[in-house]
PDB file of C-alpha atoms in Angstrom:
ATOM      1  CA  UNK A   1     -51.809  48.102 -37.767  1.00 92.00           C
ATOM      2  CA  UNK A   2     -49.850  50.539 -40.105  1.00 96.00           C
ATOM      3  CA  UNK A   3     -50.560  53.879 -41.017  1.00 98.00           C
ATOM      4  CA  UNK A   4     -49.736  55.063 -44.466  1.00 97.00           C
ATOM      5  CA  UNK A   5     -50.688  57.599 -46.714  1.00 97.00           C
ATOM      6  CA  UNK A   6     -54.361  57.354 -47.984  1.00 97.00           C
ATOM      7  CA  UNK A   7     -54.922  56.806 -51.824  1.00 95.00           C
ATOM      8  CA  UNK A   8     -57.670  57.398 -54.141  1.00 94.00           C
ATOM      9  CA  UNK A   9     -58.002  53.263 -53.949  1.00 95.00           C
ATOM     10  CA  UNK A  10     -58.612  53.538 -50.521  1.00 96.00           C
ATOM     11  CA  UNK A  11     -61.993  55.768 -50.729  1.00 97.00           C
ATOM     12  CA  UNK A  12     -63.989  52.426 -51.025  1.00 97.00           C
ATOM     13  CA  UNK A  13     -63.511  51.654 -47.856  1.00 96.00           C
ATOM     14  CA  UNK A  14     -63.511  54.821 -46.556  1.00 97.00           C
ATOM     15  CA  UNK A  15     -66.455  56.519 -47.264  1.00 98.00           C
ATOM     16  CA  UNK A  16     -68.568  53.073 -45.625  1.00 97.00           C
ATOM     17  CA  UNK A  17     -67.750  54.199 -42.240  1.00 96.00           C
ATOM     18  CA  UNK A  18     -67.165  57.953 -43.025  1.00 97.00           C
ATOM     19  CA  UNK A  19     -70.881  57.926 -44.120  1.00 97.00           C
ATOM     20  CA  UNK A  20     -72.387  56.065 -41.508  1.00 96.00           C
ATOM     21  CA  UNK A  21     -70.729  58.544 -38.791  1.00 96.00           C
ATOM     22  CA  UNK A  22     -71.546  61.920 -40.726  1.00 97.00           C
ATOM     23  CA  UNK A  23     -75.126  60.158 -40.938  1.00 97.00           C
ATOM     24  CA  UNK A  24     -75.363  59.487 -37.063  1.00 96.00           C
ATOM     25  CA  UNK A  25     -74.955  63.458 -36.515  1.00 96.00           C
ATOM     26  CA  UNK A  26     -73.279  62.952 -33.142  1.00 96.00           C
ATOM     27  CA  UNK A  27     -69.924  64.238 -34.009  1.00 96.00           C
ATOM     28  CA  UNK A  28     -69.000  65.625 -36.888  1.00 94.00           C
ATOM     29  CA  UNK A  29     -70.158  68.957 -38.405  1.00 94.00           C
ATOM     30  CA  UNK A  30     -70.701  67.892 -42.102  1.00 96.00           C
ATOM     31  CA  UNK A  31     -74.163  67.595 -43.158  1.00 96.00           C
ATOM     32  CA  UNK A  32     -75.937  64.311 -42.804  1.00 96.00           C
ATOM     33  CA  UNK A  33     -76.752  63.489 -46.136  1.00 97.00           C
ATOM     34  CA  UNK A  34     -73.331  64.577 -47.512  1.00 97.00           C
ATOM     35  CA  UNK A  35     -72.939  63.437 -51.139  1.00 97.00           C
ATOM     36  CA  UNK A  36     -70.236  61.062 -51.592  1.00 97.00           C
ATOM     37  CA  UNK A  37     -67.850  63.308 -54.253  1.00 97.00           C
ATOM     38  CA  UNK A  38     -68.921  65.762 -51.413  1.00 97.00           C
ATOM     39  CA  UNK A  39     -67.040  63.751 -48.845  1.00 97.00           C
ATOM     40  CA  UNK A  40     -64.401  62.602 -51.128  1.00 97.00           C
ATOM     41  CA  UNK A  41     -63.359  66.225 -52.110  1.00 96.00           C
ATOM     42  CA  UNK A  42     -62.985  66.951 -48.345  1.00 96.00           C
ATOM     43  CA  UNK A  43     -61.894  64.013 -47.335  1.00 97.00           C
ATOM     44  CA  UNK A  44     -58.605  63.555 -49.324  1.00 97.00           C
ATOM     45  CA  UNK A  45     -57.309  66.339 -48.813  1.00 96.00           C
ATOM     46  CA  UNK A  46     -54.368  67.852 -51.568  1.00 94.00           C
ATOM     47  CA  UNK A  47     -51.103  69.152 -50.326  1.00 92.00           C
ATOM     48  CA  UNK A  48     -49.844  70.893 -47.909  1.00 91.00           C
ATOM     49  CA  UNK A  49     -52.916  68.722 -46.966  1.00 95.00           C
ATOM     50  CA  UNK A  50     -52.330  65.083 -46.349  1.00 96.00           C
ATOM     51  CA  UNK A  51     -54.672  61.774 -45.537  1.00 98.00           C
ATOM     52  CA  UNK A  52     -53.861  58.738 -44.019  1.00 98.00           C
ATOM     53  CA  UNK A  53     -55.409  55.538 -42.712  1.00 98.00           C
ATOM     54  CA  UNK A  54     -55.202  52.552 -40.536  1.00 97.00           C
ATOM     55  CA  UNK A  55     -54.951  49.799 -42.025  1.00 96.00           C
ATOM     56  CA  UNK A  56     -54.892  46.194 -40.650  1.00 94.00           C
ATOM     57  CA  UNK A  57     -51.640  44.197 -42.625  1.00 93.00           C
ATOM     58  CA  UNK A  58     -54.577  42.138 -44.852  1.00 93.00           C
ATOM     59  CA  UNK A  59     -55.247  45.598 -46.184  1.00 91.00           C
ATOM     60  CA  UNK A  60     -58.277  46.113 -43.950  1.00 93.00           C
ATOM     61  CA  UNK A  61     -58.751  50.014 -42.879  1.00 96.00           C
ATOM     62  CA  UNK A  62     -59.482  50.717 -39.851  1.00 97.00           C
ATOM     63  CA  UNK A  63     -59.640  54.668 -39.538  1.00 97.00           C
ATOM     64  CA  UNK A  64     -58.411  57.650 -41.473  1.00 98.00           C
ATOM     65  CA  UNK A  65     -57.191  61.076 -40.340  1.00 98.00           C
ATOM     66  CA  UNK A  66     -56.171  64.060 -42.479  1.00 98.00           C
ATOM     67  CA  UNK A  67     -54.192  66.974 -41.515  1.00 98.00           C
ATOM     68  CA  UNK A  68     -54.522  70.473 -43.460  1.00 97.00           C
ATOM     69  CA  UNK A  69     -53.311  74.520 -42.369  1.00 97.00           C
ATOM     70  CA  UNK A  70     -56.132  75.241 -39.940  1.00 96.00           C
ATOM     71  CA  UNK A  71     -56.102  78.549 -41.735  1.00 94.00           C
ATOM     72  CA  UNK A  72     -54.514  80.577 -44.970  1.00 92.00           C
ATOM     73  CA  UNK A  73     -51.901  82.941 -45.148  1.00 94.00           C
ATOM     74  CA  UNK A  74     -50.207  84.328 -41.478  1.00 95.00           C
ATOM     75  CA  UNK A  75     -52.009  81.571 -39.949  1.00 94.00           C
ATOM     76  CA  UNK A  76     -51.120  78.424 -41.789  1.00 95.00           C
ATOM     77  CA  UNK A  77     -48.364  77.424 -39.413  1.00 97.00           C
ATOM     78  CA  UNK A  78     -51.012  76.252 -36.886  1.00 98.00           C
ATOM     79  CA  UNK A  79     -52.582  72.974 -38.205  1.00 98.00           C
ATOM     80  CA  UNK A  80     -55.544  71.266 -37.976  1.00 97.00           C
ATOM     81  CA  UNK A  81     -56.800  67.677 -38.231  1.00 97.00           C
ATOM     82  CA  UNK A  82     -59.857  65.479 -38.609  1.00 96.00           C
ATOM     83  CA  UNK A  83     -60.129  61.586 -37.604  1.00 96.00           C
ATOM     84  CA  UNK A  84     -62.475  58.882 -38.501  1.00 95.00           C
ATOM     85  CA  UNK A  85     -62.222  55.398 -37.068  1.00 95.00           C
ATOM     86  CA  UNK A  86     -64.260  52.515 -38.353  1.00 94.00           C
ATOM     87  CA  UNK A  87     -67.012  51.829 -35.627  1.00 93.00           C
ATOM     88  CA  UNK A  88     -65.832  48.120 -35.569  1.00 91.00           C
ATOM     89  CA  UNK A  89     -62.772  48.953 -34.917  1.00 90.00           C
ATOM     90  CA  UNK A  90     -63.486  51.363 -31.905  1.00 87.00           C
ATOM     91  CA  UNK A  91     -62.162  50.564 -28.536  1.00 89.00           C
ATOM     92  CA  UNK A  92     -58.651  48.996 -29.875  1.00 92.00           C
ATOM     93  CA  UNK A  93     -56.147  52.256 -30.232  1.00 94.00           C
ATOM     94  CA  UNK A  94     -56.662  53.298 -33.687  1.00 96.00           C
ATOM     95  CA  UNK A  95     -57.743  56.469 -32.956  1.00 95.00           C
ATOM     96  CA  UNK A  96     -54.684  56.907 -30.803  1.00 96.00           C
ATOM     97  CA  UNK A  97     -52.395  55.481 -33.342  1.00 97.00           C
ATOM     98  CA  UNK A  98     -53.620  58.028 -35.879  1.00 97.00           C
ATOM     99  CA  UNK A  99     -53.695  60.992 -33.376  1.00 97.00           C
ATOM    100  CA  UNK A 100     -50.083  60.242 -32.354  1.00 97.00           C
ATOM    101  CA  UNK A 101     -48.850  59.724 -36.038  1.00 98.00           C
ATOM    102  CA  UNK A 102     -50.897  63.271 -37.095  1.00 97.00           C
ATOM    103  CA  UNK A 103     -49.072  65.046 -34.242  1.00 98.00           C
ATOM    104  CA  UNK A 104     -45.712  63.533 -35.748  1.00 97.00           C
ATOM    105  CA  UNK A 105     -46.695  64.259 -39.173  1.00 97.00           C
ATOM    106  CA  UNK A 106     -47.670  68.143 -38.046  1.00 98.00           C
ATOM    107  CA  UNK A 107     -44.358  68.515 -36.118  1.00 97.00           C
ATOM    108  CA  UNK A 108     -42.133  67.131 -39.324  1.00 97.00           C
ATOM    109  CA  UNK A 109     -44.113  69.791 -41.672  1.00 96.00           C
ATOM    110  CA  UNK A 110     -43.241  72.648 -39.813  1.00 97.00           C
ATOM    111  CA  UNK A 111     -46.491  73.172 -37.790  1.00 98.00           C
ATOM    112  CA  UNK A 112     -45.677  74.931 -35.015  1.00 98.00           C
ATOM    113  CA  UNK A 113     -49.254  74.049 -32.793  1.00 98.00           C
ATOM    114  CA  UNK A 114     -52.780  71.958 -33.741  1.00 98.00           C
ATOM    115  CA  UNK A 115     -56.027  73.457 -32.848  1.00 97.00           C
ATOM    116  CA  UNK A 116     -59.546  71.400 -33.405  1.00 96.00           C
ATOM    117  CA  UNK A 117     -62.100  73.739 -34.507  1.00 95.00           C
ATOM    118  CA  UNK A 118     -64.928  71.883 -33.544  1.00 96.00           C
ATOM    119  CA  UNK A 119     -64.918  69.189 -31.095  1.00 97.00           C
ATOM    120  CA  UNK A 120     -68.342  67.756 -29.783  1.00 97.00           C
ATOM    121  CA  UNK A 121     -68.651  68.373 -26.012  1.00 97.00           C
ATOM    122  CA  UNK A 122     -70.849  64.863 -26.268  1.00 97.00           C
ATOM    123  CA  UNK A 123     -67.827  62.887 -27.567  1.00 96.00           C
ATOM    124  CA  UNK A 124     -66.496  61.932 -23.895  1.00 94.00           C
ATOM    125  CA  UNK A 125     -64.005  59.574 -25.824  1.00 92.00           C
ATOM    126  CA  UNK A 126     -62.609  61.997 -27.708  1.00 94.00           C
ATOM    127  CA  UNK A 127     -62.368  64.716 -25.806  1.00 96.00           C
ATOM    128  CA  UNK A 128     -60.295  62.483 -23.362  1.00 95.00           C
ATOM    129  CA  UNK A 129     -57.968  61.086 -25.693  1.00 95.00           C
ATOM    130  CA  UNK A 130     -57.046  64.608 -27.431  1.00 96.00           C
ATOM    131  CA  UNK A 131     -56.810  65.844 -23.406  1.00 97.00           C
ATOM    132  CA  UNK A 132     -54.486  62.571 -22.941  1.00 97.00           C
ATOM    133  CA  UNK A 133     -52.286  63.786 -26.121  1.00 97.00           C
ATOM    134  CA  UNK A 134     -51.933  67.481 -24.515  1.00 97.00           C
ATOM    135  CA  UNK A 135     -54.999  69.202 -26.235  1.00 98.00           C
ATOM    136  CA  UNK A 136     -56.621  71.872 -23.774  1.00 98.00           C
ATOM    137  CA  UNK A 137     -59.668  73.243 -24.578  1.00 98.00           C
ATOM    138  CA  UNK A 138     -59.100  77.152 -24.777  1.00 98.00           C
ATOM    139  CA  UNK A 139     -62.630  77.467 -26.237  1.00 97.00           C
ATOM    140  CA  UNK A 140     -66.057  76.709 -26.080  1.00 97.00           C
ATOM    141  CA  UNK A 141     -69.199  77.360 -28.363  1.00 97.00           C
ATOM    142  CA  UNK A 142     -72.189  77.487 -26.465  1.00 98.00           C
ATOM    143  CA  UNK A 143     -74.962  75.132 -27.819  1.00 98.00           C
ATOM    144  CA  UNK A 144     -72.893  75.538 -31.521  1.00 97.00           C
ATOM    145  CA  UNK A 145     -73.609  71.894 -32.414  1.00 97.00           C
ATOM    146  CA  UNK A 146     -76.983  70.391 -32.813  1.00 98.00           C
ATOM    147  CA  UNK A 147     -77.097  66.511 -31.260  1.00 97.00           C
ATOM    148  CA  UNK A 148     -79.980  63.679 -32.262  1.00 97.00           C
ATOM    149  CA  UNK A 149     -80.252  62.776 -28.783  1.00 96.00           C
ATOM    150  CA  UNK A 150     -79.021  65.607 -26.791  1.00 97.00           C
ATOM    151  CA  UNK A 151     -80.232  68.863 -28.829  1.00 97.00           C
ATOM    152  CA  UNK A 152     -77.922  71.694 -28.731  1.00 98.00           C
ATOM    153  CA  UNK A 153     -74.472  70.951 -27.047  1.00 98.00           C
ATOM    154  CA  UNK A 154     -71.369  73.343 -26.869  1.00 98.00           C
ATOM    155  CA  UNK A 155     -68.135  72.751 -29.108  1.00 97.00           C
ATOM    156  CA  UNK A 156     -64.968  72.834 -27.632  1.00 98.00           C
ATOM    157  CA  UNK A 157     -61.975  74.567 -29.502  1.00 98.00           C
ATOM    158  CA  UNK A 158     -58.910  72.474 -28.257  1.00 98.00           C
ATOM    159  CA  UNK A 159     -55.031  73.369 -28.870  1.00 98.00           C
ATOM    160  CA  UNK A 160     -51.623  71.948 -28.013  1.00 98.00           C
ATOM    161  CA  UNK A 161     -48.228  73.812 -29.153  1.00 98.00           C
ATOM    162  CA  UNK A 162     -45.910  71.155 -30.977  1.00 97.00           C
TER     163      UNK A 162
END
């Protein structure tokens, strides 16, 4: 697998699996009938912003990840980042690869911490993967995301200094 920078060629094959995981409404905040130039717009991200994917050497992406200031102004040096992998190609480190490579991305733009805004308290897999990276959670949002199959659940804010 290699992760590059995303392109505008590459939104064909990301907005199959981007859709179908905004649509399942178990982990992402976005609403679940977002509009494709909806998810494109916040998808690729411009600069300082930056998107990348996964991509298998035939070409084949895998997952996608894009990094932006988690807020304007005095707080811009603490960054945030968001990360899609294909269902298919859960279970096989993408979503590691493309944490790691964010982190090393954040560090070389002069971010001096990441927070996540809104993780899904559901999304054991996550939530242990960002904890194996560093991430703590130094927040929690009581019942602030509404679940299909579990109703209201808590978001977790999680940090980690670079």
């Amino acid at each position: 697998m290699r992760i590059r920078p995303a392109t505008a060629a590459d939104w064909p094959d990301i907005w199959p699996f981007l859709r179908e995981i905004v649509a399942a409404g178990e982990t992402y905040t976005w609403p679940r009938d977002v509009d494709e130039d909806t998810a494109r717009r916040l998808w690729l991200v411009p600069p300082p912003g930056r998107t990348v994917v996964a991509a298998e050497p035939d070409g084949t992406v895998l997952g996608s990840a894009k990094l932006t200031p988690n807020q304007l102004g005095p707080g811009a040096h603490v960054a945030n980042a968001s990360f899609m992998v294909a269902p298919a190609a859960g279970g096989r480190g993408v979503g590691r690869a493309l944490g790691e490579h964010v982190l090393d991305l954040a560090r070389a733009d002069g971010y001096r911490a990441m927070q996540f805004n809104a993780v899904v308290s559901t999304n054991t897999r996550a939530v242990a993967l960002w904890r194996s990276l560093g991430f703590e959670v130094v927040g929690r949002v009581p019942d602030g995301f509404h679940h299909p199959a579990h109703g209201y659940v808590d978001l977790l804010v999680m940090y980690r200094r670079l």
